[in-house]
PDB file of C-alpha atoms in Angstrom:
ATOM      1  CA  ASP A   1      49.742 -33.466  -5.054  1.00 80.00           C
ATOM      2  CA  GLY A   2      46.005 -33.752  -5.623  1.00 84.00           C
ATOM      3  CA  SER A   3      45.911 -37.485  -4.865  1.00 86.00           C
ATOM      4  CA  PRO A   4      43.098 -38.934  -2.721  1.00 89.00           C
ATOM      5  CA  THR A   5      45.614 -39.396   0.090  1.00 89.00           C
ATOM      6  CA  ALA A   6      46.740 -35.764  -0.127  1.00 90.00           C
ATOM      7  CA  GLU A   7      43.098 -34.674  -0.192  1.00 92.00           C
ATOM      8  CA  ARG A   8      42.494 -36.631   2.993  1.00 93.00           C
ATOM      9  CA  GLY A   9      45.490 -34.870   4.565  1.00 94.00           C
ATOM     10  CA  LEU A  10      44.093 -31.522   3.433  1.00 96.00           C
ATOM     11  CA  ARG A  11      40.720 -32.239   5.029  1.00 96.00           C
ATOM     12  CA  GLU A  12      42.448 -33.105   8.312  1.00 96.00           C
ATOM     13  CA  ALA A  13      44.591 -29.954   8.185  1.00 97.00           C
ATOM     14  CA  ILE A  14      41.504 -27.814   7.547  1.00 97.00           C
ATOM     15  CA  ARG A  15      39.651 -29.488  10.417  1.00 97.00           C
ATOM     16  CA  LEU A  16      42.550 -28.883  12.818  1.00 97.00           C
ATOM     17  CA  ALA A  17      43.019 -25.277  11.687  1.00 97.00           C
ATOM     18  CA  ALA A  18      39.307 -24.565  12.081  1.00 97.00           C
ATOM     19  CA  GLU A  19      39.224 -26.071  15.589  1.00 96.00           C
ATOM     20  CA  GLN A  20      42.367 -24.221  16.712  1.00 95.00           C
ATOM     21  CA  LYS A  21      41.611 -20.955  14.882  1.00 95.00           C
ATOM     22  CA  GLY A  22      44.864 -21.481  12.999  1.00 95.00           C
ATOM     23  CA  LYS A  23      46.132 -20.477   9.605  1.00 96.00           C
ATOM     24  CA  LEU A  24      47.123 -22.867   6.823  1.00 96.00           C
ATOM     25  CA  ARG A  25      49.972 -22.678   4.375  1.00 97.00           C
ATOM     26  CA  LEU A  26      49.323 -25.010   1.470  1.00 97.00           C
ATOM     27  CA  LEU A  27      52.432 -26.143  -0.363  1.00 96.00           C
ATOM     28  CA  HIS A  28      52.611 -27.860  -3.733  1.00 95.00           C
ATOM     29  CA  VAL A  29      56.039 -29.016  -4.896  1.00 93.00           C
ATOM     30  CA  ILE A  30      56.820 -29.779  -8.514  1.00 91.00           C
ATOM     31  CA  ASP A  31      59.600 -32.319  -8.894  1.00 82.00           C
ATOM     32  CA  ASP A  32      60.779 -31.789 -12.447  1.00 67.00           C
ATOM     33  CA  PHE A  33      63.979 -33.832 -12.332  1.00 56.00           C
ATOM     34  CA  PRO A  34      62.423 -37.140 -13.499  1.00 52.00           C
ATOM     35  CA  MET A  35      60.691 -35.278 -16.302  1.00 50.00           C
ATOM     36  CA  LEU A  36      63.929 -33.549 -17.280  1.00 50.00           C
ATOM     37  CA  MET A  37      65.641 -36.917 -17.618  1.00 50.00           C
ATOM     38  CA  GLU A  38      62.879 -38.230 -19.913  1.00 53.00           C
ATOM     39  CA  MET A  39      62.417 -35.240 -22.227  1.00 53.00           C
ATOM     40  CA  SER A  40      64.060 -35.310 -25.611  1.00 55.00           C
ATOM     41  CA  THR A  41      63.758 -31.589 -26.389  1.00 58.00           C
ATOM     42  CA  ILE A  42      63.769 -28.368 -24.434  1.00 60.00           C
ATOM     43  CA  SER A  43      60.467 -27.298 -25.971  1.00 62.00           C
ATOM     44  CA  SER A  44      58.678 -30.452 -24.830  1.00 75.00           C
ATOM     45  CA  PHE A  45      60.226 -30.035 -21.369  1.00 72.00           C
ATOM     46  CA  ASP A  46      59.049 -26.410 -21.154  1.00 78.00           C
ATOM     47  CA  ALA A  47      55.532 -27.328 -22.261  1.00 80.00           C
ATOM     48  CA  SER A  48      55.343 -30.214 -19.784  1.00 81.00           C
ATOM     49  CA  LEU A  49      56.690 -28.055 -16.973  1.00 83.00           C
ATOM     50  CA  GLN A  50      54.066 -25.410 -17.722  1.00 88.00           C
ATOM     51  CA  LYS A  51      51.353 -28.084 -17.494  1.00 90.00           C
ATOM     52  CA  LEU A  52      52.749 -29.188 -14.121  1.00 89.00           C
ATOM     53  CA  ARG A  53      52.690 -25.578 -12.915  1.00 92.00           C
ATOM     54  CA  GLU A  54      49.101 -25.149 -14.058  1.00 95.00           C
ATOM     55  CA  TYR A  55      48.107 -28.386 -12.351  1.00 94.00           C
ATOM     56  CA  GLY A  56      49.865 -27.297  -9.144  1.00 95.00           C
ATOM     57  CA  GLU A  57      48.077 -23.950  -9.205  1.00 97.00           C
ATOM     58  CA  SER A  58      44.727 -25.713  -9.673  1.00 97.00           C
ATOM     59  CA  VAL A  59      45.440 -28.051  -6.737  1.00 96.00           C
ATOM     60  CA  LEU A  60      46.328 -25.062  -4.567  1.00 97.00           C
ATOM     61  CA  ALA A  61      43.238 -23.121  -5.677  1.00 97.00           C
ATOM     62  CA  ALA A  62      40.989 -26.081  -4.822  1.00 97.00           C
ATOM     63  CA  GLY A  63      42.661 -26.403  -1.407  1.00 97.00           C
ATOM     64  CA  LYS A  64      42.261 -22.687  -0.763  1.00 97.00           C
ATOM     65  CA  ALA A  65      38.570 -22.860  -1.689  1.00 97.00           C
ATOM     66  CA  ALA A  66      38.038 -25.844   0.640  1.00 97.00           C
ATOM     67  CA  ALA A  67      39.723 -23.976   3.508  1.00 97.00           C
ATOM     68  CA  ALA A  68      37.642 -20.863   2.820  1.00 96.00           C
ATOM     69  CA  GLN A  69      34.455 -22.928   3.151  1.00 96.00           C
ATOM     70  CA  SER A  70      35.547 -23.732   6.701  1.00 95.00           C
ATOM     71  CA  GLU A  71      36.499 -20.079   7.296  1.00 96.00           C
ATOM     72  CA  VAL A  72      40.174 -20.967   7.670  1.00 97.00           C
ATOM     73  CA  GLU A  73      42.741 -18.362   6.648  1.00 97.00           C
ATOM     74  CA  VAL A  74      45.096 -19.826   4.067  1.00 97.00           C
ATOM     75  CA  ASP A  75      48.005 -18.881   1.876  1.00 95.00           C
ATOM     76  CA  THR A  76      49.463 -20.966  -0.909  1.00 97.00           C
ATOM     77  CA  ILE A  77      52.915 -21.508  -2.315  1.00 96.00           C
ATOM     78  CA  LEU A  78      54.113 -23.377  -5.396  1.00 96.00           C
ATOM     79  CA  ARG A  79      57.731 -24.525  -5.411  1.00 95.00           C
ATOM     80  CA  GLU A  80      59.832 -26.411  -7.938  1.00 91.00           C
ATOM     81  CA  VAL A  81      62.705 -28.745  -7.185  1.00 88.00           C
ATOM     82  CA  THR A  82      65.101 -30.140  -9.767  1.00 79.00           C
ATOM     83  CA  ARG A  83      67.906 -31.446  -7.621  1.00 77.00           C
ATOM     84  CA  GLY A  84      67.048 -32.573  -4.164  1.00 81.00           C
ATOM     85  CA  ARG A  85      64.043 -34.054  -2.498  1.00 88.00           C
ATOM     86  CA  ILE A  86      60.514 -32.836  -2.049  1.00 90.00           C
ATOM     87  CA  ALA A  87      61.014 -33.497   1.657  1.00 93.00           C
ATOM     88  CA  ASP A  88      63.776 -30.885   1.771  1.00 94.00           C
ATOM     89  CA  VAL A  89      61.414 -28.261   0.368  1.00 95.00           C
ATOM     90  CA  VAL A  90      58.699 -29.177   2.897  1.00 95.00           C
ATOM     91  CA  ILE A  91      61.171 -28.915   5.784  1.00 96.00           C
ATOM     92  CA  GLU A  92      62.532 -25.610   4.484  1.00 95.00           C
ATOM     93  CA  GLU A  93      59.039 -24.139   4.169  1.00 95.00           C
ATOM     94  CA  ALA A  94      58.108 -25.340   7.668  1.00 96.00           C
ATOM     95  CA  LYS A  95      61.173 -23.527   9.046  1.00 96.00           C
ATOM     96  CA  ASN A  96      60.736 -20.354   6.998  1.00 94.00           C
ATOM     97  CA  ALA A  97      57.040 -20.011   7.780  1.00 94.00           C
ATOM     98  CA  ALA A  98      57.493 -20.852  11.477  1.00 94.00           C
ATOM     99  CA  CYS A  99      54.864 -23.578  11.187  1.00 96.00           C
ATOM    100  CA  ASP A 100      53.572 -25.312  14.302  1.00 96.00           C
ATOM    101  CA  LEU A 101      52.643 -28.546  12.520  1.00 97.00           C
ATOM    102  CA  VAL A 102      53.157 -30.216   9.148  1.00 97.00           C
ATOM    103  CA  VAL A 103      50.253 -32.309   7.853  1.00 96.00           C
ATOM    104  CA  MET A 104      50.933 -34.671   4.960  1.00 92.00           C
ATOM    105  CA  GLY A 105      49.161 -37.488   3.247  1.00 88.00           C
ATOM    106  CA  THR A 106      51.128 -40.710   3.020  1.00 84.00           C
ATOM    107  CA  HIS A 107      50.536 -43.846   1.017  1.00 71.00           C
ATOM    108  CA  GLY A 108      51.993 -46.055   3.741  1.00 60.00           C
ATOM    109  CA  ARG A 109      54.097 -48.092   1.335  1.00 54.00           C
ATOM    110  CA  ARG A 110      56.116 -50.939   2.731  1.00 53.00           C
ATOM    111  CA  GLY A 111      58.817 -53.264   1.510  1.00 48.00           C
ATOM    112  CA  PHE A 112      60.112 -53.033  -2.028  1.00 45.00           C
ATOM    113  CA  SER A 113      57.706 -50.308  -3.185  1.00 43.00           C
ATOM    114  CA  ARG A 114      58.931 -48.074  -0.366  1.00 45.00           C
ATOM    115  CA  LEU A 115      62.554 -48.740  -1.294  1.00 44.00           C
ATOM    116  CA  ALA A 116      61.910 -48.168  -4.990  1.00 38.00           C
ATOM    117  CA  LEU A 117      59.733 -45.091  -4.645  1.00 41.00           C
ATOM    118  CA  GLY A 118      61.259 -43.578  -1.516  1.00 52.00           C
ATOM    119  CA  SER A 119      59.353 -41.924   1.237  1.00 79.00           C
ATOM    120  CA  ASP A 120      59.304 -38.159   1.346  1.00 85.00           C
ATOM    121  CA  ALA A 121      56.907 -38.375   4.285  1.00 87.00           C
ATOM    122  CA  ASP A 122      59.458 -40.424   6.232  1.00 88.00           C
ATOM    123  CA  LEU A 123      62.196 -37.901   5.439  1.00 90.00           C
ATOM    124  CA  VAL A 124      59.967 -35.027   6.566  1.00 93.00           C
ATOM    125  CA  VAL A 125      59.235 -36.805   9.855  1.00 92.00           C
ATOM    126  CA  ARG A 126      62.947 -37.333  10.441  1.00 92.00           C
ATOM    127  CA  GLY A 127      64.040 -33.805   9.517  1.00 94.00           C
ATOM    128  CA  SER A 128      61.173 -31.544  10.474  1.00 95.00           C
ATOM    129  CA  PRO A 129      61.744 -28.953  13.185  1.00 94.00           C
ATOM    130  CA  VAL A 130      58.064 -29.275  14.159  1.00 96.00           C
ATOM    131  CA  PRO A 131      55.676 -32.177  14.723  1.00 97.00           C
ATOM    132  CA  VAL A 132      54.397 -33.971  11.620  1.00 96.00           C
ATOM    133  CA  LEU A 133      50.966 -35.529  11.271  1.00 95.00           C
ATOM    134  CA  LEU A 134      50.857 -38.211   8.583  1.00 92.00           C
ATOM    135  CA  VAL A 135      47.418 -39.003   7.267  1.00 92.00           C
ATOM    136  CA  ARG A 136      47.163 -42.401   5.606  1.00 84.00           C
ATOM    137  CA  GLN A 137      45.113 -43.288   2.587  1.00 74.00           C
ATOM    138  CA  GLU A 138      41.536 -44.423   3.039  1.00 68.00           C
ATOM    139  CA  PRO A 139      41.282 -47.990   4.328  1.00 65.00           C
ATOM    140  CA  GLY A 140      40.980 -50.428   1.450  1.00 59.00           C
ATOM    141  CA  ALA A 141      42.296 -47.911  -1.100  1.00 52.00           C
TER     142      ALA A 141
END
């Protein structure tokens, strides 16, 4: 998602792929359901969705460039979800691409904030057909 925590996860995935001579699949998921609920007009929704797509493409391009610097082969995919969870898309992509490992950044929320915001990382861990490496945010962040 371009957050510092996701960037830390990306760096770890690149490091592992470089060490193991592996290939990366970078996934960015746009969750447009909350935005859909807040938009008053279709035109503002379409414009906002296009901005989210452009942002997602820029995040993927930056990730691809970082992987290329480490000579790691990478492909990218941008997905949108309106109904459902981001975790479901991650699990589906892991299955479809026959991934060996899923690497995700996680904020490590606890208590009420975890209940209120949910935990896609937790859902991926529980439902993934392959091992999942969760990379936490920088200490003190």
